[in-house]
């Protein structure tokens, strides 16, 4: 399976304006640039897109792992916060912090933690990222 996205940047440096699109069309010429990455400009940025990819991948992986363990009902809500740090003359994504709120009837804390840790390690986006990946969670019954 291959999924694709494309980016276009018109102009250079801080004055340039970028646009990003995805194969599915969910993003179509969405604006990005210096002001959306390092300031509070309107539009998206690569780190926000990585955070969305990581949150959705982990949540789906956990959903399937819980179903595979025999659980059939629940709600999972995950936030990913991706950290971009200075790295010499450039920048580096150094962390993706996952915060999970879960409601899975009938599961005990130890089993939940085991399954969540496996989903965090096994999610394809977790495997892609060469960064510190943390997971905090709240389980309500």
CSV table of N, CA and C in Angstrom, one decimal:
chain,number,residue,atom,x,y,z
A,1,UNK,N,0.8,-1.2,0.0
A,1,UNK,CA,0.0,0.0,0.0
A,1,UNK,C,0.9,1.2,0.0
A,2,UNK,N,0.6,2.2,-0.9
A,2,UNK,CA,1.3,3.4,-0.9
A,2,UNK,C,0.3,4.6,-0.9
A,3,UNK,N,0.6,5.5,0.0
A,3,UNK,CA,-0.2,6.7,0.2
A,3,UNK,C,0.7,7.9,-0.2
A,4,UNK,N,0.1,8.9,-0.7
A,4,UNK,CA,0.9,10.1,-1.1
A,4,UNK,C,0.4,11.4,-0.7
A,5,UNK,N,1.3,12.4,-0.7
A,5,UNK,CA,0.9,13.8,-0.4
A,5,UNK,C,1.9,14.6,-1.2
A,6,UNK,N,1.6,15.8,-1.5
A,6,UNK,CA,2.5,16.7,-2.2
A,6,UNK,C,2.5,18.1,-1.6
A,7,UNK,N,3.7,18.7,-1.8
A,7,UNK,CA,3.8,20.1,-1.3
A,7,UNK,C,4.4,21.0,-2.4
A,8,UNK,N,4.0,22.2,-2.4
A,8,UNK,CA,4.5,23.2,-3.3
A,8,UNK,C,4.9,24.4,-2.5
A,9,UNK,N,6.0,25.1,-2.8
A,9,UNK,CA,6.5,26.2,-2.1
A,9,UNK,C,6.8,27.3,-3.2
A,10,UNK,N,6.1,28.4,-3.1
A,10,UNK,CA,6.3,29.5,-4.0
A,10,UNK,C,7.0,30.7,-3.3
A,11,UNK,N,8.1,31.1,-3.8
A,11,UNK,CA,9.0,32.1,-3.1
A,11,UNK,C,9.9,31.3,-2.2
A,12,UNK,N,10.9,32.0,-1.6
A,12,UNK,CA,11.9,31.3,-0.8
A,12,UNK,C,12.0,31.8,0.6
A,13,UNK,N,12.4,31.0,1.5
A,13,UNK,CA,12.6,31.4,2.9
A,13,UNK,C,11.3,31.9,3.6
A,14,UNK,N,11.5,32.8,4.5
A,14,UNK,CA,10.4,33.3,5.3
A,14,UNK,C,9.3,33.9,4.5
A,15,UNK,N,9.6,34.4,3.3
A,15,UNK,CA,8.6,35.1,2.5
A,15,UNK,C,7.9,34.1,1.6
A,16,UNK,N,8.3,32.9,1.5
A,16,UNK,CA,7.7,31.9,0.7
A,16,UNK,C,6.3,31.4,1.3
A,17,UNK,N,5.5,30.9,0.4
A,17,UNK,CA,4.2,30.4,0.8
A,17,UNK,C,4.1,28.9,0.3
A,18,UNK,N,3.7,28.0,1.2
A,18,UNK,CA,3.6,26.6,0.8
A,18,UNK,C,2.2,26.2,0.8
A,19,UNK,N,1.9,25.1,0.1
A,19,UNK,CA,0.6,24.5,0.0
A,19,UNK,C,0.8,23.0,0.0
A,20,UNK,N,0.0,22.3,0.8
A,20,UNK,CA,0.2,20.8,0.9
A,20,UNK,C,-1.2,20.2,0.6
A,21,UNK,N,-1.1,19.0,-0.1
A,21,UNK,CA,-2.3,18.3,-0.5
A,21,UNK,C,-2.1,16.8,-0.3
A,22,UNK,N,-3.2,16.1,0.0
A,22,UNK,CA,-3.1,14.6,0.1
A,22,UNK,C,-3.8,13.9,-1.0
A,23,UNK,N,-3.4,12.7,-1.2
A,23,UNK,CA,-4.0,11.8,-2.2
A,23,UNK,C,-5.5,11.7,-2.1
A,24,UNK,N,-6.0,11.6,-0.8
A,24,UNK,CA,-7.4,11.4,-0.6
A,24,UNK,C,-8.2,12.7,-0.8
A,25,UNK,N,-7.5,13.8,-0.9
A,25,UNK,CA,-8.2,15.1,-1.1
A,25,UNK,C,-8.7,15.8,0.2
A,26,UNK,N,-8.4,15.1,1.4
A,26,UNK,CA,-8.8,15.7,2.7
A,26,UNK,C,-8.0,17.0,2.9
A,27,UNK,N,-6.8,17.1,2.5
A,27,UNK,CA,-6.0,18.3,2.4
A,27,UNK,C,-5.9,18.7,0.9
A,28,UNK,N,-6.3,19.9,0.6
A,28,UNK,CA,-6.1,20.3,-0.8
A,28,UNK,C,-5.6,21.7,-0.9
A,29,UNK,N,-4.4,21.8,-1.2
A,29,UNK,CA,-3.7,23.2,-1.2
A,29,UNK,C,-3.8,23.9,0.1
A,30,UNK,N,-3.7,23.2,1.2
A,30,UNK,CA,-3.7,23.8,2.5
A,30,UNK,C,-2.4,24.6,2.7
A,31,UNK,N,-2.6,25.8,3.2
A,31,UNK,CA,-1.5,26.7,3.4
A,31,UNK,C,-0.5,26.3,4.5
A,32,UNK,N,0.8,26.5,4.2
A,32,UNK,CA,1.8,26.3,5.3
A,32,UNK,C,3.0,27.2,4.9
A,33,UNK,N,3.8,27.5,5.9
A,33,UNK,CA,4.9,28.4,5.7
A,33,UNK,C,5.6,28.7,7.0
A,34,UNK,N,6.5,29.6,7.0
A,34,UNK,CA,7.3,30.0,8.2
A,34,UNK,C,6.3,30.5,9.3
A,35,UNK,N,5.3,31.3,8.9
A,35,UNK,CA,4.4,31.8,9.9
A,35,UNK,C,3.5,30.8,10.5
A,36,UNK,N,3.2,29.7,9.8
A,36,UNK,CA,2.3,28.6,10.4
A,36,UNK,C,3.2,27.6,11.1
A,37,UNK,N,4.5,27.6,10.9
A,37,UNK,CA,5.3,26.7,11.6
A,37,UNK,C,6.0,27.2,12.8
A,38,UNK,N,6.4,28.5,12.8
A,38,UNK,CA,7.1,29.1,13.9
A,38,UNK,C,6.4,30.2,14.6
A,39,UNK,N,5.3,30.6,14.0
A,39,UNK,CA,4.5,31.7,14.6
A,39,UNK,C,3.0,31.2,14.7
A,40,UNK,N,2.1,32.0,14.8
A,40,UNK,CA,0.7,31.6,14.9
A,40,UNK,C,-0.1,31.9,13.6
A,41,UNK,N,0.5,31.8,12.5
A,41,UNK,CA,-0.2,32.0,11.2
A,41,UNK,C,-1.3,31.0,10.9
A,42,UNK,N,-2.2,31.4,10.1
A,42,UNK,CA,-3.3,30.5,9.7
A,42,UNK,C,-2.8,29.5,8.7
A,43,UNK,N,-3.1,28.2,8.9
A,43,UNK,CA,-2.6,27.1,8.1
A,43,UNK,C,-2.1,26.0,8.9
A,44,UNK,N,-1.4,25.1,8.3
A,44,UNK,CA,-0.9,23.9,9.0
A,44,UNK,C,0.6,24.0,8.9
A,45,UNK,N,1.2,22.9,9.4
A,45,UNK,CA,2.7,22.8,9.4
A,45,UNK,C,3.1,21.3,9.5
A,46,UNK,N,4.3,20.9,9.1
A,46,UNK,CA,4.6,19.5,9.1
A,46,UNK,C,4.5,18.8,10.5
A,47,UNK,N,4.8,19.5,11.6
A,47,UNK,CA,4.7,18.9,12.9
A,47,UNK,C,3.3,18.6,13.3
A,48,UNK,N,2.4,19.5,12.9
A,48,UNK,CA,1.0,19.3,13.2
A,48,UNK,C,0.5,18.1,12.4
A,49,UNK,N,0.9,17.9,11.2
A,49,UNK,CA,0.5,16.8,10.4
A,49,UNK,C,1.1,15.5,10.9
A,50,UNK,N,2.3,15.5,11.4
A,50,UNK,CA,2.9,14.4,12.1
A,50,UNK,C,2.1,14.0,13.3
A,51,UNK,N,1.7,15.0,14.1
A,51,UNK,CA,1.0,14.8,15.3
A,51,UNK,C,-0.4,14.1,15.0
A,52,UNK,N,-1.0,14.6,13.9
A,52,UNK,CA,-2.3,14.0,13.5
A,52,UNK,C,-2.1,12.6,13.1
A,53,UNK,N,-1.0,12.3,12.3
A,53,UNK,CA,-0.8,11.0,11.9
A,53,UNK,C,-0.5,10.1,13.0
A,54,UNK,N,0.3,10.5,14.0
A,54,UNK,CA,0.7,9.7,15.1
A,54,UNK,C,-0.5,9.4,16.0
A,55,UNK,N,-1.3,10.4,16.3
A,55,UNK,CA,-2.5,10.2,17.2
A,55,UNK,C,-3.5,9.3,16.5
A,56,UNK,N,-3.7,9.4,15.2
A,56,UNK,CA,-4.7,8.6,14.6
A,56,UNK,C,-4.2,7.1,14.4
A,57,UNK,N,-2.9,7.0,14.1
A,57,UNK,CA,-2.3,5.7,13.9
A,57,UNK,C,-2.3,4.9,15.3
A,58,UNK,N,-1.9,5.5,16.3
A,58,UNK,CA,-1.8,4.9,17.6
A,58,UNK,C,-3.3,4.5,18.1
A,59,UNK,N,-4.2,5.4,17.9
A,59,UNK,CA,-5.6,5.2,18.4
A,59,UNK,C,-6.2,4.0,17.6
A,60,UNK,N,-5.9,3.9,16.3
A,60,UNK,CA,-6.4,2.8,15.5
A,60,UNK,C,-5.8,1.5,15.9
A,61,UNK,N,-4.4,1.5,16.1
A,61,UNK,CA,-3.7,0.3,16.6
A,61,UNK,C,-4.2,-0.2,17.9
A,62,UNK,N,-4.5,0.7,18.8
A,62,UNK,CA,-5.0,0.3,20.1
A,62,UNK,C,-6.4,-0.2,20.0
A,63,UNK,N,-7.2,0.4,19.2
A,63,UNK,CA,-8.6,-0.1,18.9
A,63,UNK,C,-8.6,-1.6,18.4
A,64,UNK,N,-7.7,-1.8,17.5
A,64,UNK,CA,-7.6,-3.2,16.9
A,64,UNK,C,-7.0,-4.2,18.0
A,65,UNK,N,-6.0,-3.7,18.7
A,65,UNK,CA,-5.5,-4.6,19.8
A,65,UNK,C,-6.5,-4.9,20.8
A,66,UNK,N,-7.3,-3.9,21.2
A,66,UNK,CA,-8.3,-4.2,22.2
A,66,UNK,C,-9.4,-5.1,21.7
A,67,UNK,N,-9.8,-4.9,20.4
A,67,UNK,CA,-10.7,-5.9,19.8
A,67,UNK,C,-10.2,-7.3,19.7
A,68,UNK,N,-8.9,-7.4,19.4
A,68,UNK,CA,-8.2,-8.7,19.3
A,68,UNK,C,-8.1,-9.4,20.7
A,69,UNK,N,-8.1,-8.6,21.7
A,69,UNK,CA,-8.1,-9.1,23.1
A,69,UNK,C,-9.5,-9.5,23.6
A,70,UNK,N,-10.5,-9.3,22.8
A,70,UNK,CA,-11.9,-9.7,23.1
A,70,UNK,C,-12.8,-8.6,23.7
A,71,UNK,N,-12.3,-7.3,23.6
A,71,UNK,CA,-13.1,-6.2,24.0
A,71,UNK,C,-13.9,-5.7,22.8
A,72,UNK,N,-15.2,-5.3,23.1
A,72,UNK,CA,-16.0,-5.0,21.9
A,72,UNK,C,-16.6,-3.6,22.0
A,73,UNK,N,-16.3,-2.9,23.1
A,73,UNK,CA,-16.9,-1.5,23.2
A,73,UNK,C,-15.9,-0.6,23.9
A,74,UNK,N,-16.0,0.6,23.6
A,74,UNK,CA,-15.2,1.6,24.2
A,74,UNK,C,-15.0,2.9,23.4
A,75,UNK,N,-14.4,3.8,24.0
A,75,UNK,CA,-14.0,5.1,23.4
A,75,UNK,C,-12.6,5.4,23.7
A,76,UNK,N,-11.8,5.8,22.6
A,76,UNK,CA,-10.4,6.2,22.8
A,76,UNK,C,-10.2,7.6,22.2
A,77,UNK,N,-9.6,8.5,22.9
A,77,UNK,CA,-9.3,9.8,22.5
A,77,UNK,C,-7.9,10.1,22.7
A,78,UNK,N,-7.1,10.4,21.7
A,78,UNK,CA,-5.7,10.6,21.8
A,78,UNK,C,-5.3,11.9,21.3
A,79,UNK,N,-4.4,12.6,22.0
A,79,UNK,CA,-3.8,13.8,21.6
A,79,UNK,C,-2.3,13.5,21.4
A,80,UNK,N,-1.7,14.0,20.3
A,80,UNK,CA,-0.2,13.9,20.2
A,80,UNK,C,0.3,15.3,20.1
A,81,UNK,N,1.4,15.5,20.9
A,81,UNK,CA,2.1,16.8,20.9
A,81,UNK,C,3.5,16.5,20.4
A,82,UNK,N,3.8,17.0,19.2
A,82,UNK,CA,5.1,16.8,18.6
A,82,UNK,C,6.0,18.0,18.9
A,83,UNK,N,7.2,17.7,19.4
A,83,UNK,CA,8.2,18.8,19.8
A,83,UNK,C,9.2,18.9,18.7
A,84,UNK,N,9.4,20.2,18.3
A,84,UNK,CA,10.4,20.5,17.3
A,84,UNK,C,11.5,21.3,18.0
A,85,UNK,N,12.7,20.8,18.1
A,85,UNK,CA,13.8,21.5,18.8
A,85,UNK,C,14.9,21.9,17.9
A,86,UNK,N,15.6,22.9,18.3
A,86,UNK,CA,16.8,23.3,17.5
A,86,UNK,C,17.8,22.2,17.6
A,87,UNK,N,18.5,22.0,16.4
A,87,UNK,CA,19.5,20.9,16.3
A,87,UNK,C,20.6,21.4,15.4
A,88,UNK,N,21.6,22.0,16.1
A,88,UNK,CA,22.7,22.7,15.3
A,88,UNK,C,22.2,23.9,14.5
A,89,UNK,N,22.4,23.9,13.2
A,89,UNK,CA,21.9,24.9,12.4
A,89,UNK,C,20.5,24.7,11.9
A,90,UNK,N,19.9,23.5,12.2
A,90,UNK,CA,18.6,23.2,11.8
A,90,UNK,C,17.7,22.9,13.0
A,91,UNK,N,16.7,22.0,12.7
A,91,UNK,CA,15.7,21.6,13.7
A,91,UNK,C,15.6,20.0,13.6
A,92,UNK,N,15.0,19.5,14.7
A,92,UNK,CA,14.8,18.0,14.7
A,92,UNK,C,13.5,17.8,15.6
A,93,UNK,N,12.7,16.8,15.1
A,93,UNK,CA,11.6,16.4,15.9
A,93,UNK,C,12.2,15.5,17.0
A,94,UNK,N,12.0,15.9,18.2
A,94,UNK,CA,12.6,15.1,19.3
A,94,UNK,C,11.6,14.3,20.2
A,95,UNK,N,10.4,14.6,20.1
A,95,UNK,CA,9.4,13.9,20.9
A,95,UNK,C,8.0,13.9,20.3
A,96,UNK,N,7.3,12.9,20.6
A,96,UNK,CA,5.9,12.8,20.3
A,96,UNK,C,5.2,12.3,21.6
A,97,UNK,N,4.5,13.2,22.3
A,97,UNK,CA,3.9,12.8,23.6
A,97,UNK,C,2.4,12.5,23.3
A,98,UNK,N,2.1,11.3,23.5
A,98,UNK,CA,0.7,10.8,23.3
A,98,UNK,C,0.0,10.9,24.7
A,99,UNK,N,-1.2,11.5,24.7
A,99,UNK,CA,-2.1,11.5,25.8
A,99,UNK,C,-3.4,10.9,25.5
A,100,UNK,N,-3.7,9.8,26.2
A,100,UNK,CA,-4.9,9.0,25.9
A,100,UNK,C,-5.9,9.0,27.0
A,101,UNK,N,-7.2,9.3,26.6
A,101,UNK,CA,-8.3,9.1,27.5
A,101,UNK,C,-9.1,8.0,27.0
A,102,UNK,N,-9.3,6.9,27.8
A,102,UNK,CA,-10.0,5.7,27.3
A,102,UNK,C,-11.1,5.3,28.2
A,103,UNK,N,-12.1,4.8,27.6
A,103,UNK,CA,-13.2,4.2,28.4
A,103,UNK,C,-13.4,2.8,27.7
A,104,UNK,N,-13.0,1.8,28.4
A,104,UNK,CA,-13.1,0.4,27.9
A,104,UNK,C,-13.8,-0.4,29.0
A,105,UNK,N,-15.1,-0.7,28.9
A,105,UNK,CA,-15.8,-1.4,29.9
A,105,UNK,C,-15.2,-2.8,30.1
A,106,UNK,N,-15.0,-3.2,31.3
A,106,UNK,CA,-14.6,-4.6,31.6
A,106,UNK,C,-13.1,-4.9,31.6
A,107,UNK,N,-12.2,-3.9,31.3
A,107,UNK,CA,-10.8,-4.1,31.3
A,107,UNK,C,-10.2,-3.6,32.6
A,108,UNK,N,-9.2,-4.4,33.1
A,108,UNK,CA,-8.5,-3.9,34.3
A,108,UNK,C,-7.3,-3.1,33.9
A,109,UNK,N,-6.8,-2.3,34.8
A,109,UNK,CA,-5.7,-1.4,34.6
A,109,UNK,C,-4.4,-2.1,34.0
A,110,UNK,N,-4.0,-3.2,34.6
A,110,UNK,CA,-2.8,-3.9,34.1
A,110,UNK,C,-2.9,-4.3,32.7
A,111,UNK,N,-4.1,-4.9,32.3
A,111,UNK,CA,-4.3,-5.4,31.0
A,111,UNK,C,-4.3,-4.3,30.0
A,112,UNK,N,-5.0,-3.2,30.4
A,112,UNK,CA,-5.0,-2.0,29.5
A,112,UNK,C,-3.7,-1.4,29.3
A,113,UNK,N,-2.8,-1.3,30.3
A,113,UNK,CA,-1.5,-0.8,30.1
A,113,UNK,C,-0.7,-1.7,29.2
A,114,UNK,N,-0.8,-3.0,29.4
A,114,UNK,CA,-0.1,-3.9,28.5
A,114,UNK,C,-0.5,-3.7,27.0
A,115,UNK,N,-1.8,-3.7,26.8
A,115,UNK,CA,-2.2,-3.5,25.4
A,115,UNK,C,-1.9,-2.1,24.8
A,116,UNK,N,-2.0,-1.1,25.6
A,116,UNK,CA,-1.6,0.3,25.2
A,116,UNK,C,-0.2,0.4,24.9
A,117,UNK,N,0.7,-0.2,25.7
A,117,UNK,CA,2.1,-0.2,25.4
A,117,UNK,C,2.5,-0.9,24.1
A,118,UNK,N,1.8,-2.0,23.9
A,118,UNK,CA,2.0,-2.8,22.6
A,118,UNK,C,1.6,-2.0,21.4
A,119,UNK,N,0.5,-1.3,21.6
A,119,UNK,CA,0.0,-0.4,20.5
A,119,UNK,C,0.9,0.7,20.2
A,120,UNK,N,1.4,1.3,21.3
A,120,UNK,CA,2.4,2.4,21.1
A,120,UNK,C,3.6,2.0,20.4
A,121,UNK,N,4.2,0.8,20.7
A,121,UNK,CA,5.4,0.3,20.1
A,121,UNK,C,5.1,-0.2,18.7
A,122,UNK,N,3.9,-0.7,18.4
A,122,UNK,CA,3.6,-1.4,17.2
A,122,UNK,C,3.0,-0.5,16.1
A,123,UNK,N,2.5,0.7,16.5
A,123,UNK,CA,1.9,1.6,15.5
A,123,UNK,C,3.0,2.0,14.4
A,124,UNK,N,2.6,1.9,13.2
A,124,UNK,CA,3.6,2.2,12.1
A,124,UNK,C,4.2,3.6,12.2
A,125,UNK,N,3.5,4.5,12.7
A,125,UNK,CA,4.0,5.9,12.8
A,125,UNK,C,5.0,6.0,13.9
A,126,UNK,N,4.7,5.2,15.1
A,126,UNK,CA,5.7,5.2,16.2
A,126,UNK,C,7.0,4.6,15.6
A,127,UNK,N,6.9,3.5,14.8
A,127,UNK,CA,8.1,2.9,14.3
A,127,UNK,C,8.9,3.8,13.4
A,128,UNK,N,8.2,4.7,12.7
A,128,UNK,CA,8.8,5.7,11.8
A,128,UNK,C,9.6,6.7,12.5
A,129,UNK,N,9.0,7.2,13.6
A,129,UNK,CA,9.6,8.4,14.3
A,129,UNK,C,10.8,8.0,15.0
A,130,UNK,N,11.9,8.7,14.8
A,130,UNK,CA,13.1,8.5,15.6
A,130,UNK,C,13.2,9.5,16.7
A,131,UNK,N,12.3,9.4,17.6
A,131,UNK,CA,12.1,10.4,18.7
A,131,UNK,C,11.6,9.7,19.9
A,132,UNK,N,11.7,10.4,21.1
A,132,UNK,CA,11.2,9.9,22.3
A,132,UNK,C,9.7,9.9,22.2
A,133,UNK,N,9.0,8.8,22.4
A,133,UNK,CA,7.6,8.7,22.3
A,133,UNK,C,7.1,8.3,23.7
A,134,UNK,N,6.3,9.2,24.3
A,134,UNK,CA,5.7,8.9,25.6
A,134,UNK,C,4.2,8.7,25.5
A,135,UNK,N,3.7,8.0,26.5
A,135,UNK,CA,2.2,7.8,26.6
A,135,UNK,C,1.7,7.9,28.0
A,136,UNK,N,0.8,8.9,28.1
A,136,UNK,CA,0.1,9.1,29.4
A,136,UNK,C,-1.3,8.7,29.1
A,137,UNK,N,-2.0,8.0,30.1
A,137,UNK,CA,-3.4,7.6,29.8
A,137,UNK,C,-4.2,7.7,31.0
A,138,UNK,N,-5.5,7.8,30.8
A,138,UNK,CA,-6.5,7.8,31.8
A,138,UNK,C,-7.5,6.8,31.3
A,139,UNK,N,-7.8,5.8,32.2
A,139,UNK,CA,-8.8,4.8,31.9
A,139,UNK,C,-10.0,5.0,32.8
A,140,UNK,N,-11.2,5.1,32.2
A,140,UNK,CA,-12.4,5.2,33.0
A,140,UNK,C,-13.2,4.0,32.7
A,141,UNK,N,-14.0,3.5,33.6
A,141,UNK,CA,-14.8,2.4,33.4
A,141,UNK,C,-16.3,2.8,33.4
